[in-house]
Tab-separated table of C-alpha atoms in Angstrom:
chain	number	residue	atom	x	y	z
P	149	UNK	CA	-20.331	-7.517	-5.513
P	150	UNK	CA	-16.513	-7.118	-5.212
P	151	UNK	CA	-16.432	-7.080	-8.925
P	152	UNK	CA	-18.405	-4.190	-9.161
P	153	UNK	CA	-16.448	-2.180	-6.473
P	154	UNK	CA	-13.026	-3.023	-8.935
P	155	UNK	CA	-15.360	-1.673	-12.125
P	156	UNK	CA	-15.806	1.243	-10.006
P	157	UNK	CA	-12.041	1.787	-9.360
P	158	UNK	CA	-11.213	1.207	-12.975
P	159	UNK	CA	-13.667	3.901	-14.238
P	160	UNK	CA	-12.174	6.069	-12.197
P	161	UNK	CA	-8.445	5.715	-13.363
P	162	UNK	CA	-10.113	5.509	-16.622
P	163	UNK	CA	-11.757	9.255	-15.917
P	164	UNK	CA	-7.955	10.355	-14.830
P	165	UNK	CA	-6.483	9.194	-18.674
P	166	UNK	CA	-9.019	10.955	-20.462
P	167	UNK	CA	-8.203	14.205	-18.486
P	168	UNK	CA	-4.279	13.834	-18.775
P	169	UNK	CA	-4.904	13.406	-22.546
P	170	UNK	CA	-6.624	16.245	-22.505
P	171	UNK	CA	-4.286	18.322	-20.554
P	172	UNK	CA	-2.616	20.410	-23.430
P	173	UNK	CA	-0.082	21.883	-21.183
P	174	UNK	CA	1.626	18.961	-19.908
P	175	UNK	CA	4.612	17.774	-21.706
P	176	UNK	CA	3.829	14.277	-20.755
P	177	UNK	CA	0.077	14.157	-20.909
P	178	UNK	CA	0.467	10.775	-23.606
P	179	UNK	CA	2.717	8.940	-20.976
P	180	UNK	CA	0.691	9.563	-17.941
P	181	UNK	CA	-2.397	9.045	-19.380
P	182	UNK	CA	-1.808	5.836	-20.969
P	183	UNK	CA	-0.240	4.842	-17.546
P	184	UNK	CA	-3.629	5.412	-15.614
P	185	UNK	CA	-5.676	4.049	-18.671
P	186	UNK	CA	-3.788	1.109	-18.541
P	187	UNK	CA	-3.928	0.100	-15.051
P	188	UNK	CA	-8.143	0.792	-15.458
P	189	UNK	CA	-8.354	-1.406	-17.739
P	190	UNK	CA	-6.969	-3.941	-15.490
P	191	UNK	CA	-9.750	-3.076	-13.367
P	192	UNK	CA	-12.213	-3.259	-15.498
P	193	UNK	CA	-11.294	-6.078	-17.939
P	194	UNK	CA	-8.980	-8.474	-15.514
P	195	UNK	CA	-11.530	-11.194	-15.295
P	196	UNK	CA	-11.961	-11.579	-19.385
P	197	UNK	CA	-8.022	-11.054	-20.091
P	198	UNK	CA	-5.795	-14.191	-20.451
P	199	UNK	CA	-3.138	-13.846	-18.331
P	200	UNK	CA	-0.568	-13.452	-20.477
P	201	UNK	CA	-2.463	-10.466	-21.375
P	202	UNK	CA	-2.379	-8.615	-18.368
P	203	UNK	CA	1.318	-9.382	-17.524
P	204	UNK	CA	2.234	-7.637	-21.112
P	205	UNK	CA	0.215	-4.703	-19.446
P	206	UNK	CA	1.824	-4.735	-16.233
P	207	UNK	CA	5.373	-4.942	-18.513
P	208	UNK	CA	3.913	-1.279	-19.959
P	209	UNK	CA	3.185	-0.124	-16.943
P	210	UNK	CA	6.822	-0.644	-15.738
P	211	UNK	CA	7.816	0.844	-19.302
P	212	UNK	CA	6.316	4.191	-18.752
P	213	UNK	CA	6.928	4.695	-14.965
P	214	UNK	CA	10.769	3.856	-15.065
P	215	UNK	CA	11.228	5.526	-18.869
P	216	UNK	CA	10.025	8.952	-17.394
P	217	UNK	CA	7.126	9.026	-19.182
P	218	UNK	CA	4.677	10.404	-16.362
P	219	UNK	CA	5.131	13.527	-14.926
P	220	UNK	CA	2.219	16.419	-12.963
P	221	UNK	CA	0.016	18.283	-15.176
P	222	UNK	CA	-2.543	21.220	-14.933
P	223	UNK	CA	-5.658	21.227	-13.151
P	224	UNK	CA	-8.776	22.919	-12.525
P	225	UNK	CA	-8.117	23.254	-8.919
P	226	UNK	CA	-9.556	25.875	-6.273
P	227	UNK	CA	-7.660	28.367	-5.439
P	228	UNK	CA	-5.546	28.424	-1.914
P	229	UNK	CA	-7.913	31.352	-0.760
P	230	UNK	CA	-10.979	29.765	-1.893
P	231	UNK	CA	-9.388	26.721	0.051
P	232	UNK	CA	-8.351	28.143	2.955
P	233	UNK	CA	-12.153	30.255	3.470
P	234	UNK	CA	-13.698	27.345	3.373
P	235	UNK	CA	-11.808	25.026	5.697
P	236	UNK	CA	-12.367	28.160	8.142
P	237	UNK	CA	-16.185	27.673	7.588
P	238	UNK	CA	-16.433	23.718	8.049
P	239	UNK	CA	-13.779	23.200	10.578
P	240	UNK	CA	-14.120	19.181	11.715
P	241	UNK	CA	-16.424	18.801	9.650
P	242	UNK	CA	-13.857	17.706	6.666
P	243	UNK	CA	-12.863	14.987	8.750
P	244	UNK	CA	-16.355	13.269	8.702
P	245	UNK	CA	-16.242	11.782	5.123
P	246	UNK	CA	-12.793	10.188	6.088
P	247	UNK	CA	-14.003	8.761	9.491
P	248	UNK	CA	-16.582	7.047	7.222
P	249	UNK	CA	-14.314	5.009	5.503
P	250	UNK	CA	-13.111	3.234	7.929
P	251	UNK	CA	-16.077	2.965	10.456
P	252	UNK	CA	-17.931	1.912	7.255
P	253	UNK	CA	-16.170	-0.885	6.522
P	254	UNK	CA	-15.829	-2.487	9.718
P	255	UNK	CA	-19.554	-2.171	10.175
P	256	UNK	CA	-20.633	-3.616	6.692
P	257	UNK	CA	-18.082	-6.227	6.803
P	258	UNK	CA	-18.904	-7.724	10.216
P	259	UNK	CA	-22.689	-6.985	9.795
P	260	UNK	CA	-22.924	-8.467	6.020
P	261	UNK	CA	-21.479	-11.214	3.947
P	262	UNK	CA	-19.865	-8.467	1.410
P	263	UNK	CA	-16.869	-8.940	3.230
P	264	UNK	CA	-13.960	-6.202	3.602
P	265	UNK	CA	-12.934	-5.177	0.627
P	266	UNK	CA	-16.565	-4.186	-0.660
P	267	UNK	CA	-17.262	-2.671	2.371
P	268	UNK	CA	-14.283	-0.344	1.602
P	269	UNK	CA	-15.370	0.451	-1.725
P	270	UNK	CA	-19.032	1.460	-0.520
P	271	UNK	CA	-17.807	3.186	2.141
P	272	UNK	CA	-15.397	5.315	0.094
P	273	UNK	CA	-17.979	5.927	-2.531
P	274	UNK	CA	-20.506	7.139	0.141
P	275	UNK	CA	-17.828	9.061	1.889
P	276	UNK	CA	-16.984	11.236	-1.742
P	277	UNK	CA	-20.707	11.691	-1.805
P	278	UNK	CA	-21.243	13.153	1.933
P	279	UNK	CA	-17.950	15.103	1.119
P	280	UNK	CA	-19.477	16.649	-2.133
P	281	UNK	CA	-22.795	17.385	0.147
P	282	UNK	CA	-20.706	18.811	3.302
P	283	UNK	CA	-18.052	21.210	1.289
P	284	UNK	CA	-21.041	21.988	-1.762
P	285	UNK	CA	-18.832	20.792	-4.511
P	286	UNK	CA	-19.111	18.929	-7.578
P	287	UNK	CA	-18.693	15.552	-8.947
P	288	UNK	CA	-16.280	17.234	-11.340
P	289	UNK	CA	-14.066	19.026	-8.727
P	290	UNK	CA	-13.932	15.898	-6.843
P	291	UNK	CA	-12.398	13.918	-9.894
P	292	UNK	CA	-10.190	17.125	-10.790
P	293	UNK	CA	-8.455	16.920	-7.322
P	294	UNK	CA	-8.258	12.573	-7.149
P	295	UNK	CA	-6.304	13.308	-10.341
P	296	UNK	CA	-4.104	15.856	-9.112
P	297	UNK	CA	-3.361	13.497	-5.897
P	298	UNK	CA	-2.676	10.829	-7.993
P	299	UNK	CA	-0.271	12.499	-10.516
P	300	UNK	CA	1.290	13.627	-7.288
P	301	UNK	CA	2.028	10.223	-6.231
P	302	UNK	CA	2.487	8.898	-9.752
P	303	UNK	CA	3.577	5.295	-9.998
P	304	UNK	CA	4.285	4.681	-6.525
P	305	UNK	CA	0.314	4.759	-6.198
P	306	UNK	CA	0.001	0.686	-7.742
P	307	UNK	CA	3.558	0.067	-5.396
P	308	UNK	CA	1.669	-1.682	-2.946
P	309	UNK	CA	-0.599	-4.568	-4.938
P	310	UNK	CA	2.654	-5.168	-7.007
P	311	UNK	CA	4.546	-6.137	-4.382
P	312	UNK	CA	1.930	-7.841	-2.570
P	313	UNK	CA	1.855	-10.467	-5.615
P	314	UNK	CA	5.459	-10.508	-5.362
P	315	UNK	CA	5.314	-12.065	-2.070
P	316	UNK	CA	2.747	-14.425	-3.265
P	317	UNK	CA	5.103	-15.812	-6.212
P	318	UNK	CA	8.042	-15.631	-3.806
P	319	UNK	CA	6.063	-18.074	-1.369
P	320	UNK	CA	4.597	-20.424	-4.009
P	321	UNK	CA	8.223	-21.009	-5.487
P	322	UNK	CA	9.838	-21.972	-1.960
P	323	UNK	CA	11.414	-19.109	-1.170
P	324	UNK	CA	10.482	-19.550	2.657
P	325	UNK	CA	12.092	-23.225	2.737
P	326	UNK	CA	15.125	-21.411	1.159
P	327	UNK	CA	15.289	-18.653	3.494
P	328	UNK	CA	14.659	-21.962	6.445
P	329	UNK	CA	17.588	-23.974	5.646
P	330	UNK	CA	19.858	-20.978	5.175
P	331	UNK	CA	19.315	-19.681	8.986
P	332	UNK	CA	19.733	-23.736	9.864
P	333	UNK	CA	23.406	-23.127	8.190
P	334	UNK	CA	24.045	-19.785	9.829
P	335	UNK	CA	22.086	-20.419	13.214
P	336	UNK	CA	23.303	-23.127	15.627
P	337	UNK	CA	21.281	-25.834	16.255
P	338	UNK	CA	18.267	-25.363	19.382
P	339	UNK	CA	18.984	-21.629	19.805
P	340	UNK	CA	15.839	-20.424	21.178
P	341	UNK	CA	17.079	-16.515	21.184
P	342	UNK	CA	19.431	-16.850	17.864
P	343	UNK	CA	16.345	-18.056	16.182
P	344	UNK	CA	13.854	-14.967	17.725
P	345	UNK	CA	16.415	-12.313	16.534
P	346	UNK	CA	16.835	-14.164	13.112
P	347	UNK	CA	12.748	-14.432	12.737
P	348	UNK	CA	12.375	-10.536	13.864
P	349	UNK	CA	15.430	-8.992	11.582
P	350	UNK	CA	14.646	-11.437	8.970
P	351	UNK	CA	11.236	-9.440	9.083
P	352	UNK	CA	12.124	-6.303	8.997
P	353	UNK	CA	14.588	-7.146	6.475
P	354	UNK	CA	12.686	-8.839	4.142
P	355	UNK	CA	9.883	-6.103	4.213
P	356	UNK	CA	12.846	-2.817	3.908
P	357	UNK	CA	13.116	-5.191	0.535
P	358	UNK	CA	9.808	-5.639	-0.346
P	359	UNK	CA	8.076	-2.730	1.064
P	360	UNK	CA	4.808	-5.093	2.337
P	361	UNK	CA	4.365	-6.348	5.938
P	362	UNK	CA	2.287	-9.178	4.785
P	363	UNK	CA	4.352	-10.262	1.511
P	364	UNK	CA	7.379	-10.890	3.979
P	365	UNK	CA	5.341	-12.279	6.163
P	366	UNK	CA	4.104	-15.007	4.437
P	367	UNK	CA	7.869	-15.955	3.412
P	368	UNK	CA	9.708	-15.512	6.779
P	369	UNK	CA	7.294	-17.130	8.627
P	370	UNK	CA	7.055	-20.238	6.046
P	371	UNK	CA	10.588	-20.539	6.981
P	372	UNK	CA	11.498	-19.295	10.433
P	373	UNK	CA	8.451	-18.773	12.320
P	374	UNK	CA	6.595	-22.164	11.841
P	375	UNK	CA	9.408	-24.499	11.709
P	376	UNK	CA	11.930	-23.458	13.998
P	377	UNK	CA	9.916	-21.464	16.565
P	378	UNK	CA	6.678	-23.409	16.916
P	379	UNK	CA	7.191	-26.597	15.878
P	380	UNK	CA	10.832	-27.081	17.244
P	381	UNK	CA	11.026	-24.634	19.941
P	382	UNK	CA	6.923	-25.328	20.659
P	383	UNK	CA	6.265	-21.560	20.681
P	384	UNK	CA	2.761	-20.068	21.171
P	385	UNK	CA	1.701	-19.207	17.598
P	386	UNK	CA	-0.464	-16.364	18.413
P	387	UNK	CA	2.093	-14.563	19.831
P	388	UNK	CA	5.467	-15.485	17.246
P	389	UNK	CA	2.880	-14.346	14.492
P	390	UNK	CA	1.617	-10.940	15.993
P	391	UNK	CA	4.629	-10.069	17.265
P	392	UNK	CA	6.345	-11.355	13.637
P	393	UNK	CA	4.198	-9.285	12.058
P	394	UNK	CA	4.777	-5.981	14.403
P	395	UNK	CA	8.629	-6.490	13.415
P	396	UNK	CA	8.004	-6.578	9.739
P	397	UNK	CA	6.191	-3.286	10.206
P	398	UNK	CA	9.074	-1.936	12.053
P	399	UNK	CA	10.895	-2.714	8.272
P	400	UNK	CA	7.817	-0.868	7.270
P	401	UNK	CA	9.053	2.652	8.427
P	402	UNK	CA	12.609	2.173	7.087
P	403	UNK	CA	11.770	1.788	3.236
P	404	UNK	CA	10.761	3.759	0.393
P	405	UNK	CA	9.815	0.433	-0.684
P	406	UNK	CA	6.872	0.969	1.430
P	407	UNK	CA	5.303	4.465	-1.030
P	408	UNK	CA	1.855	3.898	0.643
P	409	UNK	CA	3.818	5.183	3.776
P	410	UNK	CA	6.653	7.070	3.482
P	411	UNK	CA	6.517	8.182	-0.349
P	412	UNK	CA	3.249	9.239	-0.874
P	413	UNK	CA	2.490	11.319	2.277
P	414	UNK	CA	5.937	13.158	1.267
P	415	UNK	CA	4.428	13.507	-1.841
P	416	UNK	CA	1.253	15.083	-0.314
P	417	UNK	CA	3.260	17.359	1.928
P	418	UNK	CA	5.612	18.518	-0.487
P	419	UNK	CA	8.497	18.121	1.267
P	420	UNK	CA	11.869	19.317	0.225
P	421	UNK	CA	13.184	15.639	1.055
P	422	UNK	CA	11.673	12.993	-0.158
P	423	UNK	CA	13.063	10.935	2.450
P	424	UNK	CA	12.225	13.171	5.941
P	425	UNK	CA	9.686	10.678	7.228
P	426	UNK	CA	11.908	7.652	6.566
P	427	UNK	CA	15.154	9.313	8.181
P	428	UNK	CA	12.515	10.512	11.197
P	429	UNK	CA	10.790	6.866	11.584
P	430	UNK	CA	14.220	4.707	11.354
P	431	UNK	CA	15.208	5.642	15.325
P	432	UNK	CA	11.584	4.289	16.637
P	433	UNK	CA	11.172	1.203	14.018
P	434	UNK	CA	14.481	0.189	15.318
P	435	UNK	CA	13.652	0.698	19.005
P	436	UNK	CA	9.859	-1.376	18.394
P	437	UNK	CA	12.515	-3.866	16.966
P	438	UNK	CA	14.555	-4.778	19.501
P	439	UNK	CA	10.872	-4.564	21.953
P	440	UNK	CA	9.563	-6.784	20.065
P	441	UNK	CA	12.540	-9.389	20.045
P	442	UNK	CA	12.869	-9.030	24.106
P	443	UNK	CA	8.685	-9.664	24.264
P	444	UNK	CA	8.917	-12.870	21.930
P	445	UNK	CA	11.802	-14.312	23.782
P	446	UNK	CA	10.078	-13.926	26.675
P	447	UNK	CA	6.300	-14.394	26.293
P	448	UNK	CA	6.151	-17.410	23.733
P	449	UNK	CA	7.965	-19.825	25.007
């Protein structure tokens, strides 16, 4: 069923090329459309490439996003007054179709066997459907504005699955026993709190550098948490990992790394600096920081 949900996702990148090569009045209609085509294919065709296949296409991708190849085009967009009339007229009602999503996929995921994932990709397929029936729009408008989003956030869209592999090679070749005997070197020996402030900042750290919670997690903990905190120091492991986890999203809100976050809504808001909601989140991350350090310390062990 999954498979079908990432079929679904591909034909809609794929819907998003054939409209940027049709855009005659953007200067880079051939980049940015062979950027989204691309990356649908993946979608659609991952399962029957060889690998060495798709990693040439993910090389391409990385071509045309860092030679400047994709930039915003033209679109058949309502107007602002059109816009603005009819957000008047529905009110909360907008905000249905987005509550779906997520009340949508908890419910078919803990009620079903689908599992997560699928339940996210129904849900957001039912929620553009109640959407088109709530604002009286059409299946083309819908795709008209997903591609104007989308060349609005440009590369930084595919940010997130990219680095979440990342962390998955960086954990299969050892990084984590790497990053384990380097705080044994720097750390002295049996130091409960040198080794909770060396698990939390290594968190954060690691995921400024990655820009994914769960990609540094899976590295830090390989080589702090479980070794030196709850094997050595016998910590609780529900808490070192929750609270591990808290502090690598406290790295979250200090990194463009992190586009999902801090790129994309800037890119949504148009704001005049790029970086506002990083400068504006780095006083709390580093406050939940040092929290979570002083709760660890004193909680877990």
């Amino acid at each position: 069923m999954l498979e079908y949900v990432y079929q679904t996702t591909g034909l809609l990148l794929i819907a998003f090329a054939v409209q940027s090569f049709a855009d005659k009045n953007s200067a880079k209609r051939w980049g940015t459309g062979a950027f989204w085509l691309i990356y649908g294919i993946t979608f659609m065709c991952g399962p029957l490439m060889p690998h060495w296949v798709t990693g040439l296409l993910v090389l391409a991708l990385t071509l045309l996003a860092t030679g400047g190849f994709m930039g915003i085009g033209t679109y058949n967009s309502t107007d602002d007054s059109t816009k603005a009339k009819s957000a008047i007229t529905l009110k909360n009602k907008l905000f249905i179709p987005a509550v779906l999503i997520p009340i949508g996929t908890i419910v078919i995921s803990q009620c079903t066997d689908l599992g997560a994932l699928t339940g996210l990709g129904i849900s957001s397929v039912l929620a553009i459907g109640l959407a088109l029936v709530i604002t009286k729009g059409t299946a083309a408008q819908s795709i008209n504005e997903g591609r104007r989003l989308i060349d609005g956030i440009g590369w930084a869209a595919i940010l997130s699955q990219f680095l979440a592999a990342l962390g998955y090679l960086f954990s299969q070749a050892g990084v984590g026993d790497t990053v384990s005997q380097l705080v044994k070197m720097i750390v002295p020996d049996n130091n409960l709190q040198a080794y909770v402030v060396a698990y939390c900042v290594g968190m954060m750290l690691f995921t400024v550098v990655m820009g994914n919670g769960f990609a540094a997690f899976a590295v830090i903990t390989t080589g702090i948490g479980i070794p030196l905190l709850i094997i050595e120091q016998g910590g609780n492991p529900a808490i070192v990992g929750v609270l591990g986890m808290l502090s690598g999203y406290c790295g979250t809100l200090m990194t463009p790394m992190a586009a999902n976050f801090n790129v994309v809504p800037a890119a949504l808001l148009e704001l005049k600096n790029k970086n506002q909601i990083i400068i504006t989140q780095c006083l709390p991350g580093f406050v939940m920081l040092a929290f979570n350090i002083v709760l660890m310390y004193t909680l877990a062990f």
